[in-house]
Tab-separated table of C-alpha atoms in Angstrom:
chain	number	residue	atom	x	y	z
A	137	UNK	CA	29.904	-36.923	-60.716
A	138	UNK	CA	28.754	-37.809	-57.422
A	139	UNK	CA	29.478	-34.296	-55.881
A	140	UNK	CA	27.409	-32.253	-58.906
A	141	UNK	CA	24.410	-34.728	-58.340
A	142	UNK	CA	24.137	-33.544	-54.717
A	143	UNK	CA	23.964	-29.844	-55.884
A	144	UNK	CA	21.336	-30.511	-58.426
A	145	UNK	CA	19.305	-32.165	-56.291
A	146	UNK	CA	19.549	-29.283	-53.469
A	147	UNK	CA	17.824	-26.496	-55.323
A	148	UNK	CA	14.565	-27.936	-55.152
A	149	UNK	CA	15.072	-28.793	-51.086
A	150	UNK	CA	16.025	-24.558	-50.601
A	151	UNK	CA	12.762	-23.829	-52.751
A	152	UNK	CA	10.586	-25.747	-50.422
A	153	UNK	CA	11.807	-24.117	-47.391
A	154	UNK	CA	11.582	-20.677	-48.957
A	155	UNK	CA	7.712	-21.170	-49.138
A	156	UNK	CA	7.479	-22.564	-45.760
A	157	UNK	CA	8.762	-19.513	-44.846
A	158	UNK	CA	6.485	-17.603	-46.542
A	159	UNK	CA	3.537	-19.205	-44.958
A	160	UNK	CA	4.689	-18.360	-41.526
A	161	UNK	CA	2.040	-15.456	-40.085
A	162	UNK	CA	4.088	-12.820	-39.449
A	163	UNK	CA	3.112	-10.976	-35.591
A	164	UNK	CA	3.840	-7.138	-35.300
A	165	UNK	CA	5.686	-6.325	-32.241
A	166	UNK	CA	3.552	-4.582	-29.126
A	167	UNK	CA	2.685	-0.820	-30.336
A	168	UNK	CA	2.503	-1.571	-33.928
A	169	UNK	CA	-0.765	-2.798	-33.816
A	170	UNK	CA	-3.572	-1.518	-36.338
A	171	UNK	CA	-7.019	-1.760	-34.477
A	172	UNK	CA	-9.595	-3.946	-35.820
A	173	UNK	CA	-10.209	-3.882	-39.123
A	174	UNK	CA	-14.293	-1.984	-39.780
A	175	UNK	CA	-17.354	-4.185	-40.567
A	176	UNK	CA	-18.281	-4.487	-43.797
A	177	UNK	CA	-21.617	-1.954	-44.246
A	178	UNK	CA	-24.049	-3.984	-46.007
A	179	UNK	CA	-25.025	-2.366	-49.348
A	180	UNK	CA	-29.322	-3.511	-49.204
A	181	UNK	CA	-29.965	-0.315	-46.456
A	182	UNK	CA	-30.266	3.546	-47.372
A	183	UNK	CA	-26.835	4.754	-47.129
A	184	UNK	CA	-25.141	8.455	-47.686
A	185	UNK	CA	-22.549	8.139	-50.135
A	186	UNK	CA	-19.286	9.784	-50.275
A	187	UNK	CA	-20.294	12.454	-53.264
A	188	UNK	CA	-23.539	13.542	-50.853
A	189	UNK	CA	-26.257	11.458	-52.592
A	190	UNK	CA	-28.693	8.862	-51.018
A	191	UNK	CA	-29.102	5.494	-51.742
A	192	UNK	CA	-32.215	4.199	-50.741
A	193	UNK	CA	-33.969	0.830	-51.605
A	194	UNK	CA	-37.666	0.839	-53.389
A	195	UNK	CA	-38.656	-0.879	-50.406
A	196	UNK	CA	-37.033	1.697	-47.812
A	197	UNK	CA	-39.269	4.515	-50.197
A	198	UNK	CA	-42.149	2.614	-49.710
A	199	UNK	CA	-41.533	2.355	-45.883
A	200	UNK	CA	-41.000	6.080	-46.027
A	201	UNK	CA	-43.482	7.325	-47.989
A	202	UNK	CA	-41.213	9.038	-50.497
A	203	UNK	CA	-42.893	10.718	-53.667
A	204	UNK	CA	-41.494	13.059	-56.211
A	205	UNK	CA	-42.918	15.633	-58.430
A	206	UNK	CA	-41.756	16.773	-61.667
A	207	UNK	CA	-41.223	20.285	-61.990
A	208	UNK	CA	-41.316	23.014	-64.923
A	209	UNK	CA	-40.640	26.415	-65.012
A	210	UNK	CA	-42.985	28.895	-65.465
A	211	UNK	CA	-44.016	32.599	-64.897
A	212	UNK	CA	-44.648	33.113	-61.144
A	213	UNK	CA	-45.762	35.989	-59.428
A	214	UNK	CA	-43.125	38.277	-57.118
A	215	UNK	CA	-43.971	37.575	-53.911
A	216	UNK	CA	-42.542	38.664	-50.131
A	217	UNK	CA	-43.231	37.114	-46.898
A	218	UNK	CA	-44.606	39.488	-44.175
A	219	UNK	CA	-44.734	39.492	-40.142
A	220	UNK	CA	-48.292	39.807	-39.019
A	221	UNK	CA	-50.441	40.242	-35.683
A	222	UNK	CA	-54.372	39.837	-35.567
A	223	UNK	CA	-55.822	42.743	-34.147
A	224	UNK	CA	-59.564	43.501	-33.868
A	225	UNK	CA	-61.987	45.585	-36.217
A	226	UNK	CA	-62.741	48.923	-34.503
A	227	UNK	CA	-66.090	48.150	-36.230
A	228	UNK	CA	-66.699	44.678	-34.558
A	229	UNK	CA	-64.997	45.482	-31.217
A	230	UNK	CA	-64.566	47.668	-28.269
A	231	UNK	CA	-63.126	47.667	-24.710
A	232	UNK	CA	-65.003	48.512	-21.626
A	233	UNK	CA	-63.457	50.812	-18.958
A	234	UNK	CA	-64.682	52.382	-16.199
A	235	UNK	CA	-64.948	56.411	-16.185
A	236	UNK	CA	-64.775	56.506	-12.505
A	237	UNK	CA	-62.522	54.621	-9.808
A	238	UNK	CA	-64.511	52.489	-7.685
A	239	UNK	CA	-65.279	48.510	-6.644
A	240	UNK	CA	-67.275	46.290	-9.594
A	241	UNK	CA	-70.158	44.441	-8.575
A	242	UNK	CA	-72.051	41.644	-10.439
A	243	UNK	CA	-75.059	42.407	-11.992
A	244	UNK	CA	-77.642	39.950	-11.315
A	245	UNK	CA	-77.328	37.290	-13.685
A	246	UNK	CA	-73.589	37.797	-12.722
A	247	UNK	CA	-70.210	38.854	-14.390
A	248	UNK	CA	-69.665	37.320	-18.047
A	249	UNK	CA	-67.348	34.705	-18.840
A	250	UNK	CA	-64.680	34.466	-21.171
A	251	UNK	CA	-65.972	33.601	-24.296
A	252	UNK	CA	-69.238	34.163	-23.882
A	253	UNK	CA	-71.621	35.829	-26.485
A	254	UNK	CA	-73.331	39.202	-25.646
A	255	UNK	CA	-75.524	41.503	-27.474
A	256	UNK	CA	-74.846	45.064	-27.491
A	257	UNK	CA	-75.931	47.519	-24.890
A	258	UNK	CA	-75.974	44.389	-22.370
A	259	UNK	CA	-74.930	44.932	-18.917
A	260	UNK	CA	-71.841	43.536	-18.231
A	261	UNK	CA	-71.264	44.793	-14.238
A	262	UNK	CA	-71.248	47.945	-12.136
A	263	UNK	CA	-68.985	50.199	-10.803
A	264	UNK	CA	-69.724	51.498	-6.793
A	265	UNK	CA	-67.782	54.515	-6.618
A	266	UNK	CA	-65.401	54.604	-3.393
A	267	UNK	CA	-66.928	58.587	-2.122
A	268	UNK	CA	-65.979	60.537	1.062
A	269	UNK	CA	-68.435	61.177	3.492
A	270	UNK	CA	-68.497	64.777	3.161
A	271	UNK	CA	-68.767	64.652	-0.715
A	272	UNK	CA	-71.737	62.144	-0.238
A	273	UNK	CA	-73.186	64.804	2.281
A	274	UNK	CA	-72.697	67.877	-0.086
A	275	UNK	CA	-74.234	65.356	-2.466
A	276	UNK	CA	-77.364	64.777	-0.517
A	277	UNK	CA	-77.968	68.747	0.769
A	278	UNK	CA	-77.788	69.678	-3.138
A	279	UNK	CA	-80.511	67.206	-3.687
A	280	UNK	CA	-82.602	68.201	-1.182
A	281	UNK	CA	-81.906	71.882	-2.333
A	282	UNK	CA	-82.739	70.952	-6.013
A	283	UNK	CA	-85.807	68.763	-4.624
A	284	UNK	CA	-87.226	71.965	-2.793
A	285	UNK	CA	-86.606	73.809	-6.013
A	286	UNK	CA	-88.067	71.298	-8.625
A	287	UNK	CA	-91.621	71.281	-6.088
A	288	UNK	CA	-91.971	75.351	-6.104
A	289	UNK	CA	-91.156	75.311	-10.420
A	290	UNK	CA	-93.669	72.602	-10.739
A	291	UNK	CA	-96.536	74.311	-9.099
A	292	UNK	CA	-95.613	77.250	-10.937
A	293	UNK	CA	-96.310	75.342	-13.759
A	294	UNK	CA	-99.304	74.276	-12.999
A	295	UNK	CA	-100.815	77.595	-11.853
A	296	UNK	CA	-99.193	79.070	-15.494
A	297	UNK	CA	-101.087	75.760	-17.061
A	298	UNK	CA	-104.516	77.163	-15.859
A	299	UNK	CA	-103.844	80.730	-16.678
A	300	UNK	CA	-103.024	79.595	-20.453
A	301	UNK	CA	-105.292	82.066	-21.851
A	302	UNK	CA	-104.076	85.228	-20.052
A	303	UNK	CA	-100.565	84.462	-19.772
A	304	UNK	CA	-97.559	84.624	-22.538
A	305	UNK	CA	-97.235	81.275	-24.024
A	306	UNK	CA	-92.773	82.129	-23.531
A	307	UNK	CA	-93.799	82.168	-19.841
A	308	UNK	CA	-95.263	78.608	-19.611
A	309	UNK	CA	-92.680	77.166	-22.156
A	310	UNK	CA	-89.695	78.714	-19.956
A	311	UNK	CA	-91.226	76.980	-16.689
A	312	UNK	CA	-91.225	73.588	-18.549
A	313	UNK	CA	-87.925	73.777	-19.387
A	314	UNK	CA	-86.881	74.821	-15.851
A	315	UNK	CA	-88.250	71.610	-14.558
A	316	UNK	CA	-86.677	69.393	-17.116
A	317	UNK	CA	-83.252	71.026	-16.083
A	318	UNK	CA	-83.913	70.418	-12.650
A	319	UNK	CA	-85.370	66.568	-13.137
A	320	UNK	CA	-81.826	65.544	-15.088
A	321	UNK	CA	-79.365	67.221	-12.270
A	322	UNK	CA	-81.420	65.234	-9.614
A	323	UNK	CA	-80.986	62.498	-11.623
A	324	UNK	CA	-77.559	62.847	-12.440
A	325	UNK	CA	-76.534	63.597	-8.582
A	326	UNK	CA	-79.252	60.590	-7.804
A	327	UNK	CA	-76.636	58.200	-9.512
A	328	UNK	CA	-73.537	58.925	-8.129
A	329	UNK	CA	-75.408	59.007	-4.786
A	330	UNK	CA	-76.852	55.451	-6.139
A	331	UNK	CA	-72.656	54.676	-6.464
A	332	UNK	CA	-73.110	52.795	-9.307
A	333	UNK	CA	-71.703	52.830	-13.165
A	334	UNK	CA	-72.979	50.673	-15.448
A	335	UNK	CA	-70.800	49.024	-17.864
A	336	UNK	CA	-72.311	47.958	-21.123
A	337	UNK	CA	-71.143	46.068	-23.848
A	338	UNK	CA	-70.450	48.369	-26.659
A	339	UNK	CA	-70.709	46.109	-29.732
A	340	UNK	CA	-72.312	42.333	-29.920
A	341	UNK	CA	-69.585	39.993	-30.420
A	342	UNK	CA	-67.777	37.595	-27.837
A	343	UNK	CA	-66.061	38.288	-24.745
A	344	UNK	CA	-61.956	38.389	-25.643
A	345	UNK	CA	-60.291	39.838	-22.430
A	346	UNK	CA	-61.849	39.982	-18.883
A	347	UNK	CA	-60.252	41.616	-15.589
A	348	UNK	CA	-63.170	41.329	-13.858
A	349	UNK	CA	-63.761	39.944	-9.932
A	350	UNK	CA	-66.356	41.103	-7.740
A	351	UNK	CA	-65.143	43.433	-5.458
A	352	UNK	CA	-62.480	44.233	-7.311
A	353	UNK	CA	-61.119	48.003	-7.093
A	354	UNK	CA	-60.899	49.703	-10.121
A	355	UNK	CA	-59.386	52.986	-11.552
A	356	UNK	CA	-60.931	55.314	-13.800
A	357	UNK	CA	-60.145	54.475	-17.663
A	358	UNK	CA	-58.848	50.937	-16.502
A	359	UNK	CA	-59.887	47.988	-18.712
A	360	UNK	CA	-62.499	45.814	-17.850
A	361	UNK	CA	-63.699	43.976	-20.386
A	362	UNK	CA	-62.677	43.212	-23.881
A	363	UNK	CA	-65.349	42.490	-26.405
A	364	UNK	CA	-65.114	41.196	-29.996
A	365	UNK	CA	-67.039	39.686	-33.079
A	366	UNK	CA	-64.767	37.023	-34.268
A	367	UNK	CA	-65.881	36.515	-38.128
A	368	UNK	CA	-64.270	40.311	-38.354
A	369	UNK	CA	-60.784	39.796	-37.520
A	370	UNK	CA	-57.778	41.730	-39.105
A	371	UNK	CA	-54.093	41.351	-39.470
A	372	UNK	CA	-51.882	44.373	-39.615
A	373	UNK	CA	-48.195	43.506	-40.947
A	374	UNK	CA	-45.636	45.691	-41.339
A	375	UNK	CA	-43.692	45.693	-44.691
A	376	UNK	CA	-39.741	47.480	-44.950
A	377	UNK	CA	-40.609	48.397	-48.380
A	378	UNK	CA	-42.588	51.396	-48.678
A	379	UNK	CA	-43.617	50.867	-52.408
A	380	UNK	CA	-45.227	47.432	-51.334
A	381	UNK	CA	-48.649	48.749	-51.064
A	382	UNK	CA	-48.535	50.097	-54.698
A	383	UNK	CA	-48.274	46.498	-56.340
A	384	UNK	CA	-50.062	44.501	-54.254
A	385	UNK	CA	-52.015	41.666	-56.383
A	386	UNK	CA	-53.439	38.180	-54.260
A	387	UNK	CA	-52.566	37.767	-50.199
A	388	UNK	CA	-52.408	35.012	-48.506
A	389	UNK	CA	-52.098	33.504	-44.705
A	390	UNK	CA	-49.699	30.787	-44.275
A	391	UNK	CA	-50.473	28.457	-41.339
A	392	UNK	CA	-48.544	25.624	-40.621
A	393	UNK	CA	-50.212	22.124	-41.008
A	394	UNK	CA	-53.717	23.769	-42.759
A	395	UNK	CA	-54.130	25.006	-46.438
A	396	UNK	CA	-53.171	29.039	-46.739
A	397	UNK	CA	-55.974	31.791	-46.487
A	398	UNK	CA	-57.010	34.056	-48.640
A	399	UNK	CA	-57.413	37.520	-47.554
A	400	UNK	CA	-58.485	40.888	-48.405
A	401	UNK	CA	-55.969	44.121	-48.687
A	402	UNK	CA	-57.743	46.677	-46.532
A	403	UNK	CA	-55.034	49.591	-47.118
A	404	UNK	CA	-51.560	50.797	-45.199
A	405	UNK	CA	-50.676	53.891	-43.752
A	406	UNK	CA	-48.908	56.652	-44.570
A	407	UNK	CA	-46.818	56.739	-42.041
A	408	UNK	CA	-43.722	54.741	-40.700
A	409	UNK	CA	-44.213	52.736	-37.398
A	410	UNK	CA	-40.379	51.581	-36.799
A	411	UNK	CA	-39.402	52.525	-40.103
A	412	UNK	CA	-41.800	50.068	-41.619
A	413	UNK	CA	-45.369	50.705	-43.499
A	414	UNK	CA	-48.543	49.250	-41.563
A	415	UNK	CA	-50.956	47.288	-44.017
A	416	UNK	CA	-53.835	46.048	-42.900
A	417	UNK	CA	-55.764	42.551	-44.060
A	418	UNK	CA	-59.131	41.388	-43.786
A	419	UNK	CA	-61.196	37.998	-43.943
A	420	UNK	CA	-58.737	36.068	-41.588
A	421	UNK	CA	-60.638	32.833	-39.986
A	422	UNK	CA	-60.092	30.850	-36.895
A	423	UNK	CA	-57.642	33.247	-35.141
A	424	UNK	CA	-57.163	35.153	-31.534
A	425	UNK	CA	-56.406	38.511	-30.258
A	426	UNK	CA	-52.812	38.687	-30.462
A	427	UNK	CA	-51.652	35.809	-32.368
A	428	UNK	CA	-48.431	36.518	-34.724
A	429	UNK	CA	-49.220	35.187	-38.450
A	430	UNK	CA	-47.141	35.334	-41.063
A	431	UNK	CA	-48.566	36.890	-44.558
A	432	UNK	CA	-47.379	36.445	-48.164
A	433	UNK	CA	-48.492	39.445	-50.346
A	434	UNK	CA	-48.043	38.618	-54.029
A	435	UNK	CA	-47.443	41.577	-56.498
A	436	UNK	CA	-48.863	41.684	-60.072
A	437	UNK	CA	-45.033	41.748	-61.385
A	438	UNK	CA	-43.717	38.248	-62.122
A	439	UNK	CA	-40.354	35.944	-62.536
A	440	UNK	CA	-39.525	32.642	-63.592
A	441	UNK	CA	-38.934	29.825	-61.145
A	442	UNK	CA	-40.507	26.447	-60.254
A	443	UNK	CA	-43.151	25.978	-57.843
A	444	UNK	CA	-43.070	23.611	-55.338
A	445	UNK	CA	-44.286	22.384	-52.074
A	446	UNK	CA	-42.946	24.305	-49.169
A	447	UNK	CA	-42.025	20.933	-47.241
A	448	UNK	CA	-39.516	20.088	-49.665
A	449	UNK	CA	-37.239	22.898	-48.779
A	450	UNK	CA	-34.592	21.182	-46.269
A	451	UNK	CA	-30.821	22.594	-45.183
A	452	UNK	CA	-27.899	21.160	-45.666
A	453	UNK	CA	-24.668	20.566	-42.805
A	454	UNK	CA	-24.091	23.822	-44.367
A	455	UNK	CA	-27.344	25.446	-43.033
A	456	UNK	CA	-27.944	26.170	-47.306
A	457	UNK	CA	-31.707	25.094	-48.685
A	458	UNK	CA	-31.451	22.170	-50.394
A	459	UNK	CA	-34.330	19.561	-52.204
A	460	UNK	CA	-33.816	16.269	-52.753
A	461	UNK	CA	-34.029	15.444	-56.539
A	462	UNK	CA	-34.713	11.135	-57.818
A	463	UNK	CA	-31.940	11.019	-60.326
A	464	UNK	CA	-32.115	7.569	-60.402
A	465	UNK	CA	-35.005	4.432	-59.079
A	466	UNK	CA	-32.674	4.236	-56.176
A	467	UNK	CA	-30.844	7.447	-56.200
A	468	UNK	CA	-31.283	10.949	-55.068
A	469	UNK	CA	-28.904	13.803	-54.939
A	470	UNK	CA	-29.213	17.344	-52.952
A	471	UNK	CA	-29.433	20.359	-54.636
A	472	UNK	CA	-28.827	24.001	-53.715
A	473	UNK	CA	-31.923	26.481	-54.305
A	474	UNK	CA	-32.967	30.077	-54.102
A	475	UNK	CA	-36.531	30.351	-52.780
A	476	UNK	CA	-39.573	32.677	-52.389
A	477	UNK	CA	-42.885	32.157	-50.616
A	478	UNK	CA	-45.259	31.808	-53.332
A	479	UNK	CA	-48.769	31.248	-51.519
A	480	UNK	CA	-48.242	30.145	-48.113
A	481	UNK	CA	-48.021	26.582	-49.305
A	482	UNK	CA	-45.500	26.622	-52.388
A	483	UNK	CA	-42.454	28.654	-52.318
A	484	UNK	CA	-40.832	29.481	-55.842
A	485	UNK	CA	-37.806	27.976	-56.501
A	486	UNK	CA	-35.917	30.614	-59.265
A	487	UNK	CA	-32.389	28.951	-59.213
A	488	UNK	CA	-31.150	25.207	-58.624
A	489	UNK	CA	-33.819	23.476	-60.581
A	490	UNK	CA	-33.756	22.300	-64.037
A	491	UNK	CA	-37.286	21.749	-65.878
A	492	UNK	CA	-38.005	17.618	-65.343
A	493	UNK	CA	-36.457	17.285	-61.672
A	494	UNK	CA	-38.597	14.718	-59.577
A	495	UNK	CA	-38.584	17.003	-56.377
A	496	UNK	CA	-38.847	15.268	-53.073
A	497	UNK	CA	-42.130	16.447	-51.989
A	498	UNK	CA	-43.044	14.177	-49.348
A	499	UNK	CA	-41.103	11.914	-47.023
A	500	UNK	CA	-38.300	14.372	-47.617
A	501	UNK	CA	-37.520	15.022	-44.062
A	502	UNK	CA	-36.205	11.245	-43.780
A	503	UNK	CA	-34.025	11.482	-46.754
A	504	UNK	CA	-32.443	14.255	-45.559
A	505	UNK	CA	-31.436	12.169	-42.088
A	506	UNK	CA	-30.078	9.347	-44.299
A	507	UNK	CA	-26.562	9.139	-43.170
C-alpha cells in the first residue's frame, strides 16, 4: 500500500517538470541564426500591394491632388502623330546675300539687330568690293572714255534739238537713246568704282538670322541676313504614308504644357523626300525658325475608343502604357492600353478601358511612384 501511494503521487511531480521544460527559451547554435525579424509596415500610408494595385488613403489623394474621370466610349476620329519643323513662308520671308565678295560696312544708322523690325526695301548694310588696282584703273579709263563720249552725243543732241524742223524726227529720237545708254553704263561702272552693294531687306518682317560684323569679309551668294514676318509661320512634316494627304480632316499642334493649335493644311508634295511625303501647315503661333513640333493630323475616318487626357498615359516596370483606374475610395489598379494621339491634348484609348472607369487624370504621376 505504501509503495503504490508513492507512484500515484509521482505522476503529477514528472508533469510539472515537463512544462518547466517547455518554458526554457531554446538558443540556436552560432550559424543558425535567422536575421532580425522585418518591421511591421504600417497599413494608414499609400502602399503597392502584392497583385500591383495602390492603396492610398483619402487624405494621401487629397495631399496629391488625385482626380479621376469617368470615361465612355465613343466614335473618335483616326488620327496619326507627325514630326514637324517650322520653316518660313517664301511669301513673308527672304534671305539677304551678297552678289559680290567684298567687306560689309554699316550704313549710317548702323547694322540691324536681331529681332528687330524692318520695312521692306530698308537698307540693311553695304558691301565694299575687295578690287585690284588694275581692274579699278581699267574701270576709271572706261569712264573717262564713256564721259568723253556721253559730252560729244549730248551736244549732238542739242544741235539735232534746234534743227527739229529740218531734220528726221528717227535722227533726234536715236541720239536720245544713245545718251540714255551711255548715262546707265557710267552709272553702272560709277558703282562698282563707288565699291559699294547695297543690301536691302526684301520683305517687312523681323530680323531671324544675322552674320553680320563690320568689316567683315564676305563671299558672293553668302548669307547675310535672314528676314521674316512671324504671324506667317509654317510647319512642314513629313508623313510615311503616302495616302495621308487624301483624308486629311482637323490638324493640330501639340505643345507640351499649353493647349494644342489649330492649324491649316496648306498641301504636300508629290514627291518623296527620304521616302516620306512633305505636307505643309499653316497658322502656327509663337514659334522660331527651326524649332521641331510635333503635329497630329486627324482623318475624316473614325474608330471607337475612349478619350482621355494625355497625362494619364504612364508605363509600367514593363515599359507597357498603363492608367491608373479608382476601383475602389481607396483603391486603384493599373491597366494596360492601346493609344492614339487624338488632338494634341487627348490621346484615344481603343483597348484596356471599359465604359465607367474613373481614369487617373491628374496626380497620376505620384500614383504611379507608389511603391
Amino acid at each position: 500500500m505504501k509503495r503504490g501511494r508513492i507512484n500515484l503521487l509521482s505522476k503529477p511531480l514528472v508533469a510539472a517538470m515537463l512544462g518547466a521544460l517547455f518554458l526554457v527559451p531554446a538558443w540556436s547554435g552560432p550559424g543558425h541564426d535567422h536575421g532580425d525579424e522585418a518591421a511591421p509596415v504600417s497599413a494608414g500610408g499609400p502602399q503597392r500591394q502584392p497583385d500591383g494595385s495602390v492603396f492610398l488613403p483619402k487624405a494621401a489623394q487629397r495631399q496629391m491632388g488625385v482626380r479621376t474621370l469617368p470615361v465612355n466610349g465613343a466614335e473618335l476620329p483616326r488620327s496619326q502623330e507627325l514630326q514637324g519643323v517650322v520653316v518660313m513662308d517664301p511669301n513673308a520671308g527672304g534671305k539677304v546675300q551678297a552678289t559680290q565678295a567684298g567687306r560689309l560696312v554699316a550704313p549710317p544708322q548702323g547694322l540691324p539687330n536681331l529681332g528687330q523690325r524692318v520695312q521692306r526695301g530698308q537698307l540693311l548694310a553695304y558691301v565694299e568690293p575687295v578690287a585690284g588696282a588694275l581692274e579699278r584703273s581699267a574701270q576709271s579709263a572706261q569712264v573717262a572714255e564713256l564721259k568723253s563720249l556721253l559730252g560729244l552725243a549730248e551736244k549732238r543732241q542739242a544741235r539735232l534739238k534746234e534743227l527739229s524742223d529740218t531734220v528726221p524726227k528717227r535722227d533726234i529720237e536715236a541720239t536720245q537713246a544713245e545718251v540714255a545708254g551711255l548715262q546707265a553704263r557710267i552709272a553702272a561702272l560709277g558703282q562698282g568704282l563707288s565699291g559699294r552693294e547695297a543690301l536691302l531687306a526684301p520683305v517687312s518682317g523681323v530680323i531671324a538670322a544675322s552674320n553680320a560684323v563690320v568689316g567683315q569679309v564676305v563671299d558672293a551668294r553668302e548669307l547675310v541676313f535672314e528676314v521674316v514676318d512671324p504671324s506667317r509661320l509654317r510647319i512642314e512634316a513629313l508623313a510615311y504614308d503616302v495616302n495621308a494627304a487624301a483624308d486629311v480632316g482637323a490638324v493640330f499642334l501639340a505643345t507640351a504644357g499649353a493647349p494644342p493649335q489649330s492649324l491649316r493644311f496648306l498641301g504636300s508634295a508629290t514627291r518623296l523626300r527620304e521616302q516620306a511625303l512633305p505636307m505643309n501647315f499653316g497658322g502656327a503661333q509663337g514659334l522660331a525658325l527651326g524649332q521641331s513640333v510635333r503635329v497630329v493630323v486627324q482623318s475624316r475616318s473614325t474608330l471607337k475608343g475612349h478619350a482621355v487626357p494625355a497625362q494619364a498615359l504612364m508605363k509600367n516596370p514593363a515599359n507597357q502604357t498603363i492608367v491608373w483606374v479608382k476601383q475602389a475610395p481607396e483603391r486603384f489598379v493599373p491597366k494596360v492600353v492601346l493609344a492614339q494621339a487624338l488632338d494634341g491634348a487627348q490621346v484615344a484609348v481603343t483597348q484596356g478601358l471599359e465604359d465607367g472607369d474613373r481614369v487617373v487624370v491628374q496626380g497620376a504621376t505620384l500614383v504611379n511612384q507608389v511603391r
